[in-house]
PDB file of C-alpha atoms and ligand atoms in Angstrom:
ATOM      1  CA  UNK L   1      93.389 -45.738 -48.221  1.00 78.00           C
ATOM      2  CA  UNK L   2      95.477 -45.119 -51.201  1.00 84.00           C
ATOM      3  CA  UNK L   3      95.752 -41.830 -53.059  1.00 83.00           C
ATOM      4  CA  UNK L   4      93.769 -43.170 -56.072  1.00 82.00           C
ATOM      5  CA  UNK L   5      91.001 -44.360 -53.779  1.00 83.00           C
ATOM      6  CA  UNK L   6      91.042 -40.923 -52.016  1.00 83.00           C
ATOM      7  CA  UNK L   7      90.720 -39.068 -55.408  1.00 82.00           C
ATOM      8  CA  UNK L   8      87.846 -41.306 -56.529  1.00 81.00           C
ATOM      9  CA  UNK L   9      85.995 -40.561 -53.207  1.00 81.00           C
ATOM     10  CA  UNK L  10      86.565 -36.906 -53.263  1.00 82.00           C
ATOM     11  CA  UNK L  11      85.505 -36.329 -56.794  1.00 83.00           C
ATOM     12  CA  UNK L  12      82.604 -38.838 -56.641  1.00 87.00           C
ATOM     13  CA  UNK L  13      84.118 -40.677 -59.608  1.00 90.00           C
ATOM     14  CA  UNK L  14      82.055 -43.782 -59.299  1.00 90.00           C
ATOM     15  CA  UNK L  15      78.745 -41.882 -58.887  1.00 93.00           C
ATOM     16  CA  UNK L  16      79.596 -39.892 -62.117  1.00 93.00           C
ATOM     17  CA  UNK L  17      80.399 -43.166 -63.997  1.00 93.00           C
ATOM     18  CA  UNK L  18      77.105 -44.522 -62.882  1.00 94.00           C
ATOM     19  CA  UNK L  19      75.228 -41.349 -63.912  1.00 94.00           C
ATOM     20  CA  UNK L  20      77.053 -41.366 -67.398  1.00 94.00           C
ATOM     21  CA  UNK L  21      75.852 -44.898 -67.892  1.00 92.00           C
ATOM     22  CA  UNK L  22      72.343 -43.937 -67.092  1.00 92.00           C
ATOM     23  CA  UNK L  23      72.425 -40.962 -69.478  1.00 92.00           C
ATOM     24  CA  UNK L  24      73.906 -43.071 -72.120  1.00 90.00           C
ATOM     25  CA  UNK L  25      70.973 -45.510 -71.965  1.00 88.00           C
ATOM     26  CA  UNK L  26      68.446 -42.741 -71.948  1.00 88.00           C
ATOM     27  CA  UNK L  27      69.375 -42.105 -75.622  1.00 86.00           C
ATOM     28  CA  UNK L  28      69.698 -45.592 -76.899  1.00 86.00           C
ATOM     29  CA  UNK L  29      66.596 -47.301 -78.493  1.00 84.00           C
ATOM     30  CA  UNK L  30      64.447 -49.556 -76.374  1.00 80.00           C
ATOM     31  CA  UNK L  31      64.850 -53.227 -76.823  1.00 82.00           C
ATOM     32  CA  UNK L  32      61.275 -54.091 -75.806  1.00 86.00           C
ATOM     33  CA  UNK L  33      59.293 -55.892 -78.503  1.00 86.00           C
ATOM     34  CA  UNK L  34      55.781 -54.825 -79.032  1.00 90.00           C
ATOM     35  CA  UNK L  35      54.303 -58.442 -79.008  1.00 90.00           C
ATOM     36  CA  UNK L  36      52.185 -59.735 -80.752  1.00 89.00           C
ATOM     37  CA  UNK L  37      52.789 -57.232 -83.605  1.00 93.00           C
ATOM     38  CA  UNK L  38      56.505 -57.563 -83.312  1.00 90.00           C
ATOM     39  CA  UNK L  39      57.438 -61.294 -83.059  1.00 88.00           C
ATOM     40  CA  UNK L  40      60.762 -62.974 -82.983  1.00 85.00           C
ATOM     41  CA  UNK L  41      61.459 -66.269 -84.701  1.00 85.00           C
ATOM     42  CA  UNK L  42      62.091 -69.066 -82.296  1.00 84.00           C
ATOM     43  CA  UNK L  43      65.664 -70.302 -82.119  1.00 81.00           C
ATOM     44  CA  UNK L  44      66.451 -73.752 -83.539  1.00 77.00           C
ATOM     45  CA  UNK L  45      65.986 -76.203 -80.579  1.00 81.00           C
ATOM     46  CA  UNK L  46      63.588 -74.074 -78.645  1.00 87.00           C
ATOM     47  CA  UNK L  47      61.319 -75.956 -76.317  1.00 92.00           C
ATOM     48  CA  UNK L  48      57.873 -75.198 -77.396  1.00 95.00           C
ATOM     49  CA  UNK L  49      54.814 -77.270 -78.221  1.00 97.00           C
ATOM     50  CA  UNK L  50      55.275 -81.197 -78.471  1.00 97.00           C
ATOM     51  CA  UNK L  51      55.016 -83.176 -81.686  1.00 97.00           C
ATOM     52  CA  UNK L  52      54.980 -86.829 -82.663  1.00 97.00           C
ATOM     53  CA  UNK L  53      57.408 -87.580 -85.537  1.00 95.00           C
ATOM     54  CA  UNK L  54      55.564 -88.807 -88.608  1.00 94.00           C
ATOM     55  CA  UNK L  55      57.560 -91.464 -90.464  1.00 91.00           C
ATOM     56  CA  UNK L  56      57.980 -90.134 -94.073  1.00 87.00           C
ATOM     57  CA  UNK L  57      57.707 -93.721 -95.506  1.00 89.00           C
ATOM     58  CA  UNK L  58      54.761 -95.089 -93.681  1.00 92.00           C
ATOM     59  CA  UNK L  59      52.907 -91.849 -92.989  1.00 93.00           C
ATOM     60  CA  UNK L  60      52.337 -93.007 -89.373  1.00 94.00           C
ATOM     61  CA  UNK L  61      53.978 -92.207 -86.129  1.00 95.00           C
ATOM     62  CA  UNK L  62      57.482 -93.388 -85.443  1.00 94.00           C
ATOM     63  CA  UNK L  63      56.649 -94.073 -81.918  1.00 96.00           C
ATOM     64  CA  UNK L  64      56.745 -97.772 -80.992  1.00 94.00           C
ATOM     65  CA  UNK L  65      55.061 -97.372 -77.562  1.00 95.00           C
ATOM     66  CA  UNK L  66      58.027 -98.465 -75.483  1.00 95.00           C
ATOM     67  CA  UNK L  67      56.996 -95.985 -72.795  1.00 96.00           C
ATOM     68  CA  UNK L  68      60.549 -94.694 -72.073  1.00 96.00           C
ATOM     69  CA  UNK L  69      59.503 -91.018 -72.549  1.00 97.00           C
ATOM     70  CA  UNK L  70      56.599 -91.607 -70.115  1.00 98.00           C
ATOM     71  CA  UNK L  71      58.955 -93.164 -67.612  1.00 97.00           C
ATOM     72  CA  UNK L  72      61.364 -90.341 -67.732  1.00 96.00           C
ATOM     73  CA  UNK L  73      58.802 -87.506 -67.535  1.00 98.00           C
ATOM     74  CA  UNK L  74      59.140 -85.747 -64.239  1.00 97.00           C
ATOM     75  CA  UNK L  75      55.584 -84.257 -64.564  1.00 97.00           C
ATOM     76  CA  UNK L  76      53.943 -87.705 -65.591  1.00 97.00           C
ATOM     77  CA  UNK L  77      52.122 -85.929 -68.220  1.00 97.00           C
ATOM     78  CA  UNK L  78      52.689 -88.505 -70.995  1.00 98.00           C
ATOM     79  CA  UNK L  79      49.998 -91.201 -71.370  1.00 98.00           C
ATOM     80  CA  UNK L  80      50.582 -94.115 -73.702  1.00 98.00           C
ATOM     81  CA  UNK L  81      48.076 -96.901 -74.481  1.00 97.00           C
ATOM     82  CA  UNK L  82      49.159 -99.911 -76.671  1.00 97.00           C
ATOM     83  CA  UNK L  83      47.765-103.118 -77.907  1.00 96.00           C
ATOM     84  CA  UNK L  84      49.346-106.179 -79.595  1.00 94.00           C
ATOM     85  CA  UNK L  85      49.427-106.331 -83.231  1.00 89.00           C
ATOM     86  CA  UNK L  86      50.853-108.872 -85.835  1.00 89.00           C
ATOM     87  CA  UNK L  87      53.945-110.841 -84.674  1.00 88.00           C
ATOM     88  CA  UNK L  88      53.540-109.512 -81.124  1.00 88.00           C
ATOM     89  CA  UNK L  89      54.302-106.002 -82.487  1.00 88.00           C
ATOM     90  CA  UNK L  90      53.045-103.098 -80.228  1.00 91.00           C
ATOM     91  CA  UNK L  91      50.530-100.904 -81.748  1.00 94.00           C
ATOM     92  CA  UNK L  92      50.215 -97.323 -80.240  1.00 96.00           C
ATOM     93  CA  UNK L  93      46.473 -96.837 -79.829  1.00 97.00           C
ATOM     94  CA  UNK L  94      46.759 -93.601 -77.926  1.00 98.00           C
ATOM     95  CA  UNK L  95      49.633 -91.235 -77.182  1.00 98.00           C
ATOM     96  CA  UNK L  96      48.632 -88.224 -75.132  1.00 98.00           C
ATOM     97  CA  UNK L  97      50.315 -85.306 -73.500  1.00 98.00           C
ATOM     98  CA  UNK L  98      48.718 -83.040 -70.845  1.00 98.00           C
ATOM     99  CA  UNK L  99      50.752 -80.014 -71.928  1.00 97.00           C
ATOM    100  CA  UNK L 100      49.477 -77.882 -68.969  1.00 97.00           C
ATOM    101  CA  UNK L 101      51.529 -80.098 -66.612  1.00 97.00           C
ATOM    102  CA  UNK L 102      54.721 -80.170 -68.804  1.00 98.00           C
ATOM    103  CA  UNK L 103      57.852 -78.287 -67.640  1.00 97.00           C
ATOM    104  CA  UNK L 104      59.573 -78.538 -71.132  1.00 96.00           C
ATOM    105  CA  UNK L 105      62.615 -80.315 -69.709  1.00 95.00           C
ATOM    106  CA  UNK L 106      62.923 -82.296 -72.975  1.00 94.00           C
ATOM    107  CA  UNK L 107      63.729 -85.453 -71.069  1.00 94.00           C
ATOM    108  CA  UNK L 108      61.142 -87.223 -73.249  1.00 96.00           C
ATOM    109  CA  UNK L 109      62.871 -86.265 -76.317  1.00 93.00           C
ATOM    110  CA  UNK L 110      66.348 -87.337 -74.865  1.00 90.00           C
ATOM    111  CA  UNK L 111      64.998 -90.590 -73.587  1.00 93.00           C
ATOM    112  CA  UNK L 112      63.358 -91.747 -76.937  1.00 93.00           C
ATOM    113  CA  UNK L 113      65.623 -94.218 -78.786  1.00 89.00           C
ATOM    114  CA  UNK L 114      63.603 -93.716 -82.001  1.00 90.00           C
ATOM    115  CA  UNK L 115      63.625 -89.834 -82.296  1.00 90.00           C
ATOM    116  CA  UNK L 116      59.848 -90.220 -82.188  1.00 94.00           C
ATOM    117  CA  UNK L 117      58.851 -87.172 -80.084  1.00 95.00           C
ATOM    118  CA  UNK L 118      60.065 -83.642 -80.312  1.00 94.00           C
ATOM    119  CA  UNK L 119      59.498 -80.177 -78.871  1.00 95.00           C
ATOM    120  CA  UNK L 120      58.751 -77.747 -81.707  1.00 94.00           C
ATOM    121  CA  UNK L 121      59.502 -74.008 -81.739  1.00 92.00           C
ATOM    122  CA  UNK L 122      55.800 -73.236 -81.652  1.00 94.00           C
ATOM    123  CA  UNK L 123      54.928 -71.237 -78.586  1.00 93.00           C
ATOM    124  CA  UNK L 124      51.721 -69.463 -79.386  1.00 93.00           C
ATOM    125  CA  UNK L 125      48.975 -71.797 -78.261  1.00 94.00           C
ATOM    126  CA  UNK L 126      47.092 -70.038 -75.530  1.00 93.00           C
ATOM    127  CA  UNK L 127      43.366 -70.949 -75.102  1.00 95.00           C
ATOM    128  CA  UNK L 128      40.451 -70.358 -72.748  1.00 96.00           C
ATOM    129  CA  UNK L 129      39.840 -74.051 -72.184  1.00 95.00           C
ATOM    130  CA  UNK L 130      41.974 -76.671 -70.467  1.00 95.00           C
ATOM    131  CA  UNK L 131      40.834 -79.454 -72.880  1.00 95.00           C
ATOM    132  CA  UNK L 132      42.655 -77.451 -75.673  1.00 97.00           C
ATOM    133  CA  UNK L 133      45.898 -78.409 -73.980  1.00 97.00           C
ATOM    134  CA  UNK L 134      45.361 -82.188 -73.917  1.00 98.00           C
ATOM    135  CA  UNK L 135      47.239 -83.307 -76.969  1.00 98.00           C
ATOM    136  CA  UNK L 136      46.189 -86.644 -78.547  1.00 98.00           C
ATOM    137  CA  UNK L 137      48.223 -88.670 -80.968  1.00 98.00           C
ATOM    138  CA  UNK L 138      46.484 -87.193 -83.995  1.00 97.00           C
ATOM    139  CA  UNK L 139      47.056 -83.642 -82.727  1.00 98.00           C
ATOM    140  CA  UNK L 140      50.684 -84.317 -81.979  1.00 98.00           C
ATOM    141  CA  UNK L 141      51.138 -85.661 -85.484  1.00 97.00           C
ATOM    142  CA  UNK L 142      49.486 -82.610 -86.904  1.00 97.00           C
ATOM    143  CA  UNK L 143      52.066 -80.486 -84.878  1.00 97.00           C
ATOM    144  CA  UNK L 144      54.741 -82.217 -86.721  1.00 96.00           C
ATOM    145  CA  UNK L 145      53.256 -81.601 -90.086  1.00 96.00           C
ATOM    146  CA  UNK L 146      52.707 -77.931 -89.144  1.00 96.00           C
ATOM    147  CA  UNK L 147      55.903 -76.922 -87.323  1.00 94.00           C
ATOM    148  CA  UNK L 148      58.677 -79.540 -87.893  1.00 91.00           C
ATOM    149  CA  UNK L 149      58.326 -81.572 -91.162  1.00 84.00           C
ATOM    150  CA  UNK L 150      60.989 -81.383 -93.818  1.00 84.00           C
ATOM    151  CA  UNK L 151      64.270 -79.597 -93.399  1.00 85.00           C
ATOM    152  CA  UNK L 152      63.324 -78.308 -89.925  1.00 86.00           C
ATOM    153  CA  UNK L 153      62.880 -81.763 -88.378  1.00 85.00           C
ATOM    154  CA  UNK L 154      66.075 -82.928 -89.990  1.00 83.00           C
ATOM    155  CA  UNK L 155      68.038 -79.937 -88.664  1.00 82.00           C
ATOM    156  CA  UNK L 156      66.481 -80.465 -85.185  1.00 85.00           C
ATOM    157  CA  UNK L 157      67.771 -84.138 -84.894  1.00 81.00           C
ATOM    158  CA  UNK L 158      71.145 -83.495 -86.505  1.00 80.00           C
ATOM    159  CA  UNK L 159      71.972 -80.469 -84.478  1.00 78.00           C
ATOM    160  CA  UNK L 160      70.627 -81.432 -81.188  1.00 74.00           C
ATOM    161  CA  UNK L 161      70.033 -85.161 -80.782  1.00 69.00           C
ATOM    162  CA  UNK L 162      72.012 -87.081 -83.421  1.00 60.00           C
ATOM    163  CA  UNK L 163      75.370 -86.993 -81.747  1.00 53.00           C
ATOM    164  CA  UNK L 164      73.764 -88.830 -78.665  1.00 58.00           C
ATOM    165  CA  UNK L 165      72.121 -91.478 -80.542  1.00 53.00           C
ATOM    166  CA  UNK L 166      75.328 -92.064 -82.469  1.00 57.00           C
ATOM    167  CA  UNK L 167      77.191 -92.434 -79.204  1.00 56.00           C
ATOM    168  CA  UNK L 168      75.004 -95.382 -78.364  1.00 54.00           C
ATOM    169  CA  UNK L 169      74.944 -97.199 -81.593  1.00 58.00           C
ATOM    170  CA  UNK L 170      74.370-100.940 -81.825  1.00 57.00           C
ATOM    171  CA  UNK L 171      77.283-103.354 -81.077  1.00 57.00           C
ATOM    172  CA  UNK L 172      78.499-105.299 -84.077  1.00 64.00           C
ATOM    173  CA  UNK L 173      79.491-109.034 -84.127  1.00 60.00           C
ATOM    174  CA  UNK L 174      82.679-110.008 -85.955  1.00 63.00           C
ATOM    175  CA  UNK L 175      83.124-113.277 -87.906  1.00 59.00           C
ATOM    176  CA  UNK L 176      84.912-114.691 -84.962  1.00 63.00           C
ATOM    177  CA  UNK L 177      82.037-113.974 -82.696  1.00 61.00           C
ATOM    178  CA  UNK L 178      83.702-110.954 -80.974  1.00 63.00           C
ATOM    179  CA  UNK L 179      81.318-108.274 -80.006  1.00 56.00           C
ATOM    180  CA  UNK L 180      82.423-104.673 -80.687  1.00 59.00           C
ATOM    181  CA  UNK L 181      80.777-101.816 -79.129  1.00 53.00           C
ATOM    182  CA  UNK L 182      80.781 -98.522 -81.163  1.00 50.00           C
TER     183      UNK L 182
HETATM  184  S1  LIG P   1      59.202 -81.980 -71.749  1.00 56.68           S
HETATM  185 FE1  LIG P   1      59.665 -82.917 -69.695  1.00 56.68          FE
HETATM  186  S2  LIG P   1      57.806 -82.528 -68.600  1.00 56.68           S
HETATM  187 FE2  LIG P   1      57.271 -82.228 -70.696  1.00 56.68          FE
HETATM  188  S3  LIG P   1      56.462 -84.056 -71.385  1.00 56.68           S
HETATM  189 FE3  LIG P   1      58.585 -84.083 -71.957  1.00 56.68          FE
HETATM  190  S4  LIG P   1      59.550 -85.159 -70.221  1.00 56.68           S
HETATM  191 FE4  LIG P   1      57.526 -84.637 -69.519  1.00 56.68          FE
HETATM  192  S1  LIG P   2      57.876 -91.604 -78.075  1.00 56.68           S
HETATM  193 FE1  LIG P   2      59.841 -92.718 -78.156  1.00 56.68          FE
HETATM  194  S2  LIG P   2      60.221 -93.199 -75.963  1.00 56.68           S
HETATM  195 FE2  LIG P   2      58.144 -92.572 -76.113  1.00 56.68          FE
HETATM  196  S3  LIG P   2      56.943 -94.438 -76.352  1.00 56.68           S
HETATM  197 FE3  LIG P   2      57.350 -93.667 -78.408  1.00 56.68          FE
HETATM  198  S4  LIG P   2      59.181 -94.625 -79.026  1.00 56.68           S
HETATM  199 FE4  LIG P   2      59.074 -94.964 -76.785  1.00 56.68          FE
END
């Protein structure tokens, strides 16, 4: 044992340091928030309630019903029902999320090649009824209007998802027929 360690032991230095720390915290203000009277704004990119992105031009969902999000979902809580429209185009008849099963991993957001599904910052949606947590396409679009439309939605994609979609842009074909990957 060194002299320094011996002095520490004799004078209970570490115990005194611990007590000093406790005393210091006795007189600092508490950090507990008195929810729900005191609320904190969700951070950008928080993983709250889902929304389906509404296309500003068409006013309809951006989703094309490819099913990638449902395939990636580890909880298997996304249900998509499509039919065939004009020119064999897929029509999304129903898009539903059973939010009670969701683990908020955001794999669905990451998998979507069209930026058509998001997790909003809204987290206050408790209810007494299980059905309230089964979100239909219409309700998911309403969530977009309420919580993400405008600048918020733009920021969400630019800050968190845009770099990824840019990394996987479309290849271009030159005049000589060479294919250039981005
Ligand atoms: S956040 Fe994860 S668990 Fe929830 S719907 Fe998306 S992929 Fe499924
Ligand atoms: S939300 Fe995206 S990944 Fe899911 S079905 Fe629609 S377009 Fe495809």
